[in-house]
């Protein structure tokens, strides 16, 4: 009798044993070890995690979400975006409006309007600030605003068969145009200063260790959840079609698949992830301004994915941590040479590590297997 092995379970298809162990270790670190190290361990102890470190790691979690979003569209669908910073900034601005409304009369001018509106002699909030004093509305807006923009832009771009370097240039032009728009004071987004001086969220003070840790764990939880969802997507039929589109879109269309729908779906989902990352980034960093929309910021996101290894999900997360960790070090030690280091890193990875850091690990593992034989 022919033996047919049972189909692997969903859990096995997602990660495997080692992957789930790593996922569990990350969850325990985020939800148990980090809070204990920050809130319980005394400051003089080597186990203590400082408030500055909590804020830094929370920011890196947001960057990791951005890298994950980039990997979904570039690593799996072959869509290189040089404008993902716009979706991140839109999410930050959408939630930043709520945080500005939470300041209330504690601003410099003791007005119900934000300080920059009082300075510009505005008499009321603009129409698009309506309902932003509600947490749920602003949180939803932070995801829906970038997702809607991505859907509209992506629909016309993909329907027009724009791809490759032309698509990358158009996304960069879009984010540059939006940056210039947000720099203008009359748009109602604070001009070049943006939003800052946040004080409360849900009427609770932001500048407390407890609130910082809540935001830290919440960001970590969303990151882990997005890793699971993304892994499920890329391991499903949807993900296999995306990979086929990346390799030969014309053949996929010949097989009867509507490639526009697949590309538009992953593009919109990626933008929603960026918006969520922006909403979580703003209360932890304490500022959002048009510089987050700069073309350089979007290019950095692509570099994170390339350094870590695109098309792997975990690789871009590693790349985000490595590049931004190096950025924190070099901007403090030798700030004038940081951009040279970043450019050199990208060139070396492209020439020597085309599969990124993850590819290097795979090469080392294969080398060990060969030696073992």
Short mmCIF file of C-alpha atoms in Angstrom, two decimals:
data_model
loop_
_atom_site.label_atom_id
_atom_site.label_comp_id
_atom_site.label_asym_id
_atom_site.label_seq_id
_atom_site.Cartn_x
_atom_site.Cartn_y
_atom_site.Cartn_z
CA UNK A 1 0.00 0.00 0.00
CA UNK A 2 1.32 3.41 -0.95
CA UNK A 3 2.11 5.52 2.09
CA UNK A 4 1.15 9.18 1.80
CA UNK A 5 2.78 11.27 4.52
CA UNK A 6 0.48 13.71 6.29
CA UNK A 7 0.58 17.31 5.15
CA UNK A 8 2.66 19.54 7.40
CA UNK A 9 0.72 21.66 9.83
CA UNK A 10 0.35 25.40 9.42
CA UNK A 11 2.73 25.98 12.33
CA UNK A 12 5.41 23.82 10.70
CA UNK A 13 4.99 25.49 7.32
CA UNK A 14 5.33 28.94 8.88
CA UNK A 15 8.63 28.55 10.73
CA UNK A 16 9.69 25.06 11.74
CA UNK A 17 11.00 24.14 15.19
CA UNK A 18 14.01 26.49 15.26
CA UNK A 19 11.94 29.37 13.96
CA UNK A 20 9.28 28.94 16.62
CA UNK A 21 11.91 28.70 19.34
CA UNK A 22 13.43 31.98 18.14
CA UNK A 23 9.97 33.54 17.96
CA UNK A 24 9.21 32.39 21.52
CA UNK A 25 12.54 33.75 22.77
CA UNK A 26 11.80 37.12 21.16
CA UNK A 27 8.33 37.20 22.72
CA UNK A 28 9.67 36.37 26.19
CA UNK A 29 12.32 39.08 25.83
CA UNK A 30 9.81 41.72 24.77
CA UNK A 31 7.01 40.91 27.22
CA UNK A 32 8.92 39.71 30.30
CA UNK A 33 12.69 40.26 30.28
CA UNK A 34 12.70 43.86 28.99
CA UNK A 35 9.98 45.16 31.37
CA UNK A 36 11.68 43.51 34.35
CA UNK A 37 15.09 44.91 33.34
CA UNK A 38 13.69 48.42 32.91
CA UNK A 39 11.14 48.73 35.71
CA UNK A 40 12.39 46.31 38.39
CA UNK A 41 16.18 45.98 38.09
CA UNK A 42 17.96 48.81 39.97
CA UNK A 43 19.78 51.42 37.90
CA UNK A 44 23.22 50.42 39.14
CA UNK A 45 22.73 46.78 38.15
CA UNK A 46 24.23 45.38 34.93
CA UNK A 47 20.78 43.89 34.25
CA UNK A 48 19.14 47.31 34.17
CA UNK A 49 17.71 48.52 30.84
CA UNK A 50 17.74 52.30 30.74
CA UNK A 51 14.84 54.44 29.55
CA UNK A 52 17.02 55.69 26.69
CA UNK A 53 17.63 52.11 25.56
CA UNK A 54 13.92 51.35 25.73
CA UNK A 55 13.17 54.33 23.50
CA UNK A 56 15.97 53.37 21.08
CA UNK A 57 14.90 49.74 20.78
CA UNK A 58 11.26 50.79 20.38
CA UNK A 59 12.32 53.04 17.50
CA UNK A 60 14.28 50.15 15.97
CA UNK A 61 11.14 47.98 16.18
CA UNK A 62 9.34 50.60 14.08
CA UNK A 63 12.18 50.58 11.57
CA UNK A 64 12.02 46.78 11.47
CA UNK A 65 8.34 47.03 10.54
CA UNK A 66 9.31 49.37 7.70
CA UNK A 67 11.95 46.90 6.51
CA UNK A 68 9.37 44.10 6.62
CA UNK A 69 6.96 46.20 4.53
CA UNK A 70 9.70 46.86 1.99
CA UNK A 71 10.60 43.17 1.81
CA UNK A 72 7.03 42.20 0.98
CA UNK A 73 6.91 44.42 -2.11
CA UNK A 74 10.55 44.29 -3.21
CA UNK A 75 11.76 40.92 -1.99
CA UNK A 76 8.67 38.92 -2.99
CA UNK A 77 6.86 40.94 -5.68
CA UNK A 78 9.92 42.60 -7.25
CA UNK A 79 8.52 46.12 -6.77
CA UNK A 80 11.32 48.44 -5.69
CA UNK A 81 9.79 51.44 -3.95
CA UNK A 82 11.83 54.52 -3.21
CA UNK A 83 8.89 56.28 -1.61
CA UNK A 84 7.90 54.16 1.37
CA UNK A 85 8.88 57.02 3.65
CA UNK A 86 5.73 58.85 2.62
CA UNK A 87 3.48 56.10 4.01
CA UNK A 88 5.47 56.02 7.24
CA UNK A 89 5.24 59.81 7.62
CA UNK A 90 1.52 59.90 6.82
CA UNK A 91 0.86 57.40 9.59
CA UNK A 92 2.97 59.49 11.94
CA UNK A 93 1.20 62.72 11.03
CA UNK A 94 -2.25 61.14 11.34
CA UNK A 95 -1.57 59.94 14.86
CA UNK A 96 0.45 63.07 15.62
CA UNK A 97 -2.71 65.14 15.16
CA UNK A 98 -4.28 63.22 18.01
CA UNK A 99 -1.22 63.74 20.20
CA UNK A 100 -1.31 67.47 19.43
CA UNK A 101 -4.97 67.60 20.43
CA UNK A 102 -4.04 65.83 23.68
CA UNK A 103 -1.78 68.75 24.64
CA UNK A 104 -4.88 70.85 25.24
CA UNK A 105 -4.16 74.17 26.89
CA UNK A 106 -0.74 73.09 28.14
CA UNK A 107 0.99 74.63 25.13
CA UNK A 108 2.98 77.86 25.13
CA UNK A 109 -0.06 79.96 24.19
CA UNK A 110 -2.55 78.12 26.47
CA UNK A 111 -4.98 77.71 23.58
CA UNK A 112 -7.09 74.82 22.36
CA UNK A 113 -5.25 75.16 19.05
CA UNK A 114 -1.70 73.85 18.57
CA UNK A 115 1.00 76.47 19.09
CA UNK A 116 1.90 76.71 15.40
CA UNK A 117 -1.73 77.49 14.51
CA UNK A 118 -1.88 80.23 17.14
CA UNK A 119 1.41 81.65 15.83
CA UNK A 120 -0.04 81.75 12.30
CA UNK A 121 -3.20 83.43 13.65
CA UNK A 122 -5.52 80.58 12.74
CA UNK A 123 -8.94 80.69 14.40
CA UNK A 124 -9.97 77.05 14.17
CA UNK A 125 -8.68 73.62 13.25
CA UNK A 126 -8.71 72.79 9.52
CA UNK A 127 -11.46 70.48 8.33
CA UNK A 128 -9.12 67.48 8.05
CA UNK A 129 -8.38 67.79 11.77
CA UNK A 130 -12.00 66.88 12.52
CA UNK A 131 -12.45 63.95 14.91
CA UNK A 132 -8.70 63.68 15.47
CA UNK A 133 -9.30 64.24 19.17
CA UNK A 134 -10.59 60.63 19.24
CA UNK A 135 -7.95 57.95 19.70
CA UNK A 136 -9.70 55.24 17.68
CA UNK A 137 -10.32 57.54 14.71
CA UNK A 138 -6.72 58.75 14.60
CA UNK A 139 -5.35 55.22 14.97
CA UNK A 140 -7.53 54.04 12.08
CA UNK A 141 -6.60 57.11 10.04
CA UNK A 142 -2.89 56.35 10.54
CA UNK A 143 -3.40 53.05 8.71
CA UNK A 144 -6.13 53.98 6.23
CA UNK A 145 -4.60 57.23 4.96
CA UNK A 146 -1.34 55.67 3.65
CA UNK A 147 -3.21 52.56 2.49
CA UNK A 148 -5.68 54.66 0.50
CA UNK A 149 -2.92 56.73 -1.09
CA UNK A 150 -1.04 53.55 -1.98
CA UNK A 151 -4.15 51.95 -3.45
CA UNK A 152 -4.96 54.93 -5.68
CA UNK A 153 -1.36 55.45 -6.78
CA UNK A 154 -0.72 51.74 -7.24
CA UNK A 155 -3.89 51.18 -9.25
CA UNK A 156 -2.98 53.73 -11.90
CA UNK A 157 0.71 52.81 -11.89
CA UNK A 158 0.22 49.05 -12.17
CA UNK A 159 -2.63 49.40 -14.67
CA UNK A 160 -0.29 51.47 -16.85
CA UNK A 161 2.30 48.66 -16.64
CA UNK A 162 4.86 50.95 -15.01
CA UNK A 163 7.58 48.80 -13.48
CA UNK A 164 11.27 48.57 -12.76
CA UNK A 165 13.36 51.71 -12.50
CA UNK A 166 10.53 53.86 -13.85
CA UNK A 167 8.28 52.87 -10.96
CA UNK A 168 11.09 53.55 -8.49
CA UNK A 169 11.65 57.03 -9.91
CA UNK A 170 7.95 57.86 -9.79
CA UNK A 171 7.66 56.79 -6.14
CA UNK A 172 10.67 58.94 -5.28
CA UNK A 173 9.15 61.90 -7.11
CA UNK A 174 5.89 61.39 -5.21
CA UNK A 175 7.53 61.40 -1.80
CA UNK A 176 9.60 64.46 -2.71
CA UNK A 177 6.48 66.33 -3.82
CA UNK A 178 4.69 65.41 -0.59
CA UNK A 179 7.68 66.53 1.45
CA UNK A 180 7.59 69.96 -0.20
CA UNK A 181 3.85 70.17 0.42
CA UNK A 182 4.20 69.37 4.12
CA UNK A 183 6.97 71.94 4.47
CA UNK A 184 4.45 74.71 3.73
CA UNK A 185 2.88 76.32 6.81
CA UNK A 186 -0.53 76.79 5.20
CA UNK A 187 -1.10 73.04 4.81
CA UNK A 188 -1.83 72.75 8.54
CA UNK A 189 0.89 70.27 9.48
CA UNK A 190 3.32 72.52 11.32
CA UNK A 191 5.60 73.36 8.39
CA UNK A 192 9.26 72.40 8.70
CA UNK A 193 8.94 71.93 12.49
CA UNK A 194 6.13 69.40 12.18
CA UNK A 195 4.51 68.13 15.38
CA UNK A 196 6.34 67.90 18.69
CA UNK A 197 6.06 68.61 22.43
CA UNK A 198 3.62 65.75 22.97
CA UNK A 199 2.46 65.37 26.55
CA UNK A 200 -0.27 62.72 26.85
CA UNK A 201 -1.85 59.73 25.19
CA UNK A 202 -5.34 58.64 26.27
CA UNK A 203 -4.97 61.32 28.98
CA UNK A 204 -1.97 59.50 30.48
CA UNK A 205 1.45 61.25 30.59
CA UNK A 206 3.89 60.12 27.92
CA UNK A 207 7.09 60.95 29.78
CA UNK A 208 6.89 58.15 32.34
CA UNK A 209 8.81 54.85 32.46
CA UNK A 210 5.55 52.89 32.58
CA UNK A 211 4.14 54.51 29.43
CA UNK A 212 7.45 54.10 27.59
CA UNK A 213 7.42 50.41 28.40
CA UNK A 214 3.79 50.05 27.30
CA UNK A 215 4.64 51.61 23.94
CA UNK A 216 7.75 49.40 23.72
CA UNK A 217 5.83 46.16 24.32
CA UNK A 218 2.96 47.26 22.06
CA UNK A 219 5.38 47.95 19.22
CA UNK A 220 7.11 44.62 19.78
CA UNK A 221 3.76 42.83 19.81
CA UNK A 222 2.73 44.39 16.50
CA UNK A 223 6.09 43.50 14.99
CA UNK A 224 5.76 39.85 16.01
CA UNK A 225 2.17 39.72 14.76
CA UNK A 226 3.18 41.21 11.41
CA UNK A 227 5.97 38.66 11.06
CA UNK A 228 3.40 35.88 11.52
CA UNK A 229 0.94 37.42 9.07
CA UNK A 230 3.65 38.09 6.50
CA UNK A 231 5.04 34.58 6.82
CA UNK A 232 1.57 33.17 6.30
CA UNK A 233 1.07 35.31 3.20
CA UNK A 234 4.37 34.45 1.50
CA UNK A 235 4.02 30.72 2.24
CA UNK A 236 0.49 30.60 0.79
CA UNK A 237 -0.62 30.43 -2.82
CA UNK A 238 -0.79 34.23 -2.78
CA UNK A 239 2.90 34.40 -1.92
CA UNK A 240 3.87 31.88 -4.59
CA UNK A 241 2.04 33.91 -7.22
CA UNK A 242 3.86 37.05 -6.02
CA UNK A 243 7.19 35.28 -6.41
CA UNK A 244 6.21 34.16 -9.89
CA UNK A 245 5.28 37.76 -10.76
CA UNK A 246 8.71 38.86 -9.56
CA UNK A 247 10.43 36.32 -11.80
CA UNK A 248 8.27 36.53 -14.95
CA UNK A 249 5.11 38.63 -14.78
CA UNK A 250 4.23 38.12 -18.45
CA UNK A 251 4.17 34.33 -18.00
CA UNK A 252 1.94 34.65 -14.94
CA UNK A 253 -0.47 36.81 -16.94
CA UNK A 254 -0.41 34.21 -19.75
CA UNK A 255 -1.45 31.58 -17.17
CA UNK A 256 -4.59 33.58 -16.46
CA UNK A 257 -3.70 35.39 -13.24
CA UNK A 258 -4.70 39.00 -12.71
CA UNK A 259 -1.29 40.32 -11.70
CA UNK A 260 -2.70 43.81 -11.09
CA UNK A 261 -4.80 42.57 -8.18
CA UNK A 262 -1.91 40.68 -6.58
CA UNK A 263 0.52 43.59 -6.87
CA UNK A 264 -2.04 46.11 -5.69
CA UNK A 265 -2.98 43.97 -2.68
CA UNK A 266 0.59 43.54 -1.42
CA UNK A 267 1.44 47.17 -2.22
CA UNK A 268 -1.52 48.45 -0.18
CA UNK A 269 -0.83 46.06 2.68
CA UNK A 270 2.80 47.18 2.75
CA UNK A 271 1.71 50.84 2.96
CA UNK A 272 -0.65 50.01 5.83
CA UNK A 273 2.27 48.44 7.73
CA UNK A 274 4.28 51.63 7.19
CA UNK A 275 1.40 53.73 8.52
CA UNK A 276 1.17 51.58 11.63
CA UNK A 277 4.93 51.89 12.15
CA UNK A 278 4.66 55.67 11.86
CA UNK A 279 1.85 55.82 14.41
CA UNK A 280 3.92 53.81 16.89
CA UNK A 281 7.08 55.78 16.13
CA UNK A 282 5.74 59.26 16.89
CA UNK A 283 4.85 58.91 20.60
CA UNK A 284 8.15 57.14 21.32
CA UNK A 285 10.41 59.59 19.50
CA UNK A 286 8.36 62.67 20.31
CA UNK A 287 8.44 64.39 16.91
CA UNK A 288 7.31 64.03 13.32
CA UNK A 289 8.33 66.44 10.56
CA UNK A 290 8.65 66.45 6.75
CA UNK A 291 12.21 65.12 6.86
CA UNK A 292 10.70 61.65 7.34
CA UNK A 293 9.39 62.01 3.78
CA UNK A 294 12.75 62.87 2.28
CA UNK A 295 13.95 60.67 -0.61
CA UNK A 296 17.03 59.76 1.46
CA UNK A 297 14.82 58.29 4.20
CA UNK A 298 13.04 56.07 1.68
CA UNK A 299 16.32 54.96 0.14
CA UNK A 300 17.55 53.95 3.60
CA UNK A 301 14.57 51.61 3.95
CA UNK A 302 15.61 49.85 0.74
CA UNK A 303 19.18 49.62 2.05
CA UNK A 304 17.97 47.89 5.21
CA UNK A 305 16.27 45.21 3.11
CA UNK A 306 19.30 44.80 0.84
CA UNK A 307 21.79 44.55 3.71
CA UNK A 308 19.73 41.99 5.61
CA UNK A 309 18.73 39.96 2.58
CA UNK A 310 15.50 40.61 0.72
CA UNK A 311 12.99 37.88 0.11
CA UNK A 312 13.57 36.32 3.54
CA UNK A 313 11.37 38.37 5.94
CA UNK A 314 13.86 38.00 8.79
CA UNK A 315 16.81 39.36 6.81
CA UNK A 316 15.45 42.91 6.42
CA UNK A 317 14.69 43.01 10.15
CA UNK A 318 18.33 42.18 10.84
CA UNK A 319 19.38 44.79 8.29
CA UNK A 320 17.24 47.46 9.97
CA UNK A 321 18.82 46.74 13.35
CA UNK A 322 22.37 46.55 11.96
CA UNK A 323 22.24 49.72 9.85
CA UNK A 324 20.43 51.83 12.45
CA UNK A 325 22.60 50.51 15.24
CA UNK A 326 25.64 51.54 13.22
CA UNK A 327 23.97 54.86 12.49
CA UNK A 328 23.49 55.55 16.20
CA UNK A 329 27.15 54.79 16.82
CA UNK A 330 28.71 56.63 13.87
CA UNK A 331 26.50 59.73 14.12
CA UNK A 332 27.75 60.12 17.69
CA UNK A 333 31.41 59.22 17.02
CA UNK A 334 32.07 60.59 13.52
CA UNK A 335 28.85 62.26 12.29
CA UNK A 336 30.46 63.89 9.27
CA UNK A 337 31.41 60.49 7.81
CA UNK A 338 28.16 58.59 8.46
CA UNK A 339 26.75 58.97 4.95
CA UNK A 340 30.04 57.80 3.44
CA UNK A 341 29.88 54.70 5.60
CA UNK A 342 26.28 54.05 4.56
CA UNK A 343 27.13 54.34 0.87
CA UNK A 344 30.17 52.09 1.26
CA UNK A 345 28.07 49.53 3.12
CA UNK A 346 25.50 49.42 0.34
CA UNK A 347 28.20 49.04 -2.36
CA UNK A 348 30.01 46.27 -0.47
CA UNK A 349 26.81 44.36 0.20
CA UNK A 350 25.78 44.64 -3.45
CA UNK A 351 29.18 43.38 -4.69
CA UNK A 352 30.13 40.85 -2.03
CA UNK A 353 26.84 39.82 -0.39
CA UNK A 354 24.11 39.89 -3.05
CA UNK A 355 21.87 37.86 -0.72
CA UNK A 356 22.63 40.04 2.29
CA UNK A 357 23.62 38.99 5.79
CA UNK A 358 21.16 36.09 5.73
CA UNK A 359 22.85 34.82 2.58
CA UNK A 360 26.20 34.90 4.37
CA UNK A 361 24.77 32.71 7.14
CA UNK A 362 23.44 30.26 4.53
CA UNK A 363 26.83 30.15 2.83
CA UNK A 364 28.58 29.42 6.11
CA UNK A 365 26.07 26.68 6.93
CA UNK A 366 26.64 25.05 3.53
CA UNK A 367 30.40 25.26 4.00
CA UNK A 368 30.12 23.49 7.37
CA UNK A 369 28.03 20.73 5.81
CA UNK A 370 30.59 20.23 3.07
CA UNK A 371 33.41 19.99 5.60
CA UNK A 372 31.41 17.53 7.68
CA UNK A 373 31.21 15.21 4.68
#
